[in-house]
Amino acid sequence: MNASTKQTTETLRKLDQEYIWHPFTQMRDWMQEKPLVISAGQGNWLIDSDGNRWLDAVSSLWTNVHGHCRPELDKALIEQIGRIAHSTLLGLASEPAIRLAERLIRIAPKGLKRVFFSDNGSTSVEAALKMAFQYHQQAPDGDPRRTKVMAFVNAYHGDTIGSVSLGGMDLFHALYRPLLFNATRGEAPYCYRCPHGCVNRSLENPECGLVCLEKLRRLFDQEGAHLCAVVVEPLVQGAAGMLMQPRGWLKGLRELCDEYGAFLIADEVAVGFGKTGTLFACEQEGVVPDILCLAKGLGAGYLPIAATLTTERIHNGFLGRPEECRTFFHGHTFTGNALACAVALANLDLLEQDRTLTKLAPKIAHLAERLAPLRELEHVGDIRQKGVMAGIELVADKAAKKPYPVAERIGHKVILEARKYGVILRPLGDVLVLMPPLSVTMDEIDLITHAARESIIAVTERRAAENRT
Ligand SMILES: *Cc1c(COP(=O)(O)O)cnc(C)c1O
């Protein structure tokens, strides 16, 4: 590091702190920190403005699939930009969007037939909601009394007002209630702190008999006739802290939706594109949703792109003469962006050519093996893992499952400590999240889990020592 790059980094930091309002960030604290300025990437690593390398252990907020600056992805973008960067899907068709839509339908759960493009996860959910609602208002076999939507406790579906209405995390969502529509709130599994008091040692073999599904049925009994849709994050509620559903729960939910005539909207924005070990999370329970929301990994972590996939039945509910006004009056300016579609296609090519998912299985097993000993740590309450998604829940008192006081920001302290090992993590409260790109190597898994372990020990022991004095 020479004097001039140092100068640049400090200048960039100052400008950042002067001009940028960072998302999900208490800016008062941000001003006290020395933010890392990322200026490049290489494989699974980020490179800062001083040339230091950092392992991207949360895949740049859950988006990256095959690493940064993959030559195949870069090439696809360069080729596309030589033709055109963007043209509209309003009134015109576009070659990369056509190819991507056809490709998505080929790999998606069977039964999904139509692709509606937008540019982020929140909008993919907004589109899904409006599709389900509007269908019942106007389709010949629709039911206009179905005006309600069920979503779950601890759900996260994005930050626009419709998706916030579905949200079930009070910290993010409660303040906005006066602006929101009322969602019917179902209880979602959180086996470590089971709301029904069940104890499950294994998510794969739940001993509880899924009491939670029976409770959920009662809610369907009351509300089912008024529901147009049920929105769920399949297998893992990500933003809530990697809360994982026991085997059979998602399938049971699909059955309840069928029985009570509600569409199932699967928000696979976080879990899609291999993060749970299969291309889509729904596959693991043999579930086909009526609407599937995709974003994050769809664009390989390169560009913002999202897709809302649905069935021919729902699509056909919007057909009619112009004066019947059955059109889906919804669209985002950059819908079907050509560059984003090109990189998404190259991402799907890589998934096949690299046999990414086949190669992922031993990495998932290795991650599980490396995480297992962390369970013994005094302040690790729970470790949850599905595929390359893992959450380590830190607690002040393990026996009582007592959380740390929010003000202590234990999770944040741990991720700062992990930087000593060159690893970038991002916590969700006191849940330490590990979610490397699918291209992560065995050695990198060792580094991530080592950094997590040592950082948890350092921070929790330091706190205990401080409390003693
Ligand atoms: C990230 C996320 C969203 C929102 O996606 P954005 O691109 O940030 O709008 C929606 N649903 C889930 C499950 C997510 O994890």
mmCIF file of C-alpha atoms in Angstrom, residues 12 22 36 102 140 153 206 211 266 271 333 336 341 385 393:
data_model
loop_
_atom_site.group_PDB
_atom_site.id
_atom_site.type_symbol
_atom_site.label_atom_id
_atom_site.label_comp_id
_atom_site.label_asym_id
_atom_site.label_seq_id
_atom_site.Cartn_x
_atom_site.Cartn_y
_atom_site.Cartn_z
ATOM 1 C CA LEU A 12 -13.378 7.878 -0.775
ATOM 2 C CA HIS A 22 -26.568 3.255 3.357
ATOM 3 C CA LEU A 36 -14.070 -0.837 3.669
ATOM 4 C CA GLU A 102 -37.894 -19.982 -22.252
ATOM 5 C CA PRO A 140 -64.233 -16.373 -15.020
ATOM 6 C CA VAL A 153 -44.584 -14.371 11.341
ATOM 7 C CA PRO A 206 -39.263 -33.912 12.883
ATOM 8 C CA VAL A 211 -48.260 -29.686 15.269
ATOM 9 C CA ALA A 266 -43.175 -19.065 -3.277
ATOM 10 C CA VAL A 271 -33.271 -19.516 -1.543
ATOM 11 C CA THR A 333 -39.248 0.616 -16.722
ATOM 12 C CA GLY A 336 -36.438 -7.519 -19.163
ATOM 13 C CA CYS A 341 -30.988 -11.183 -19.159
ATOM 14 C CA GLN A 385 -27.980 -24.999 7.892
ATOM 15 C CA GLU A 393 -27.717 -17.873 16.759
#
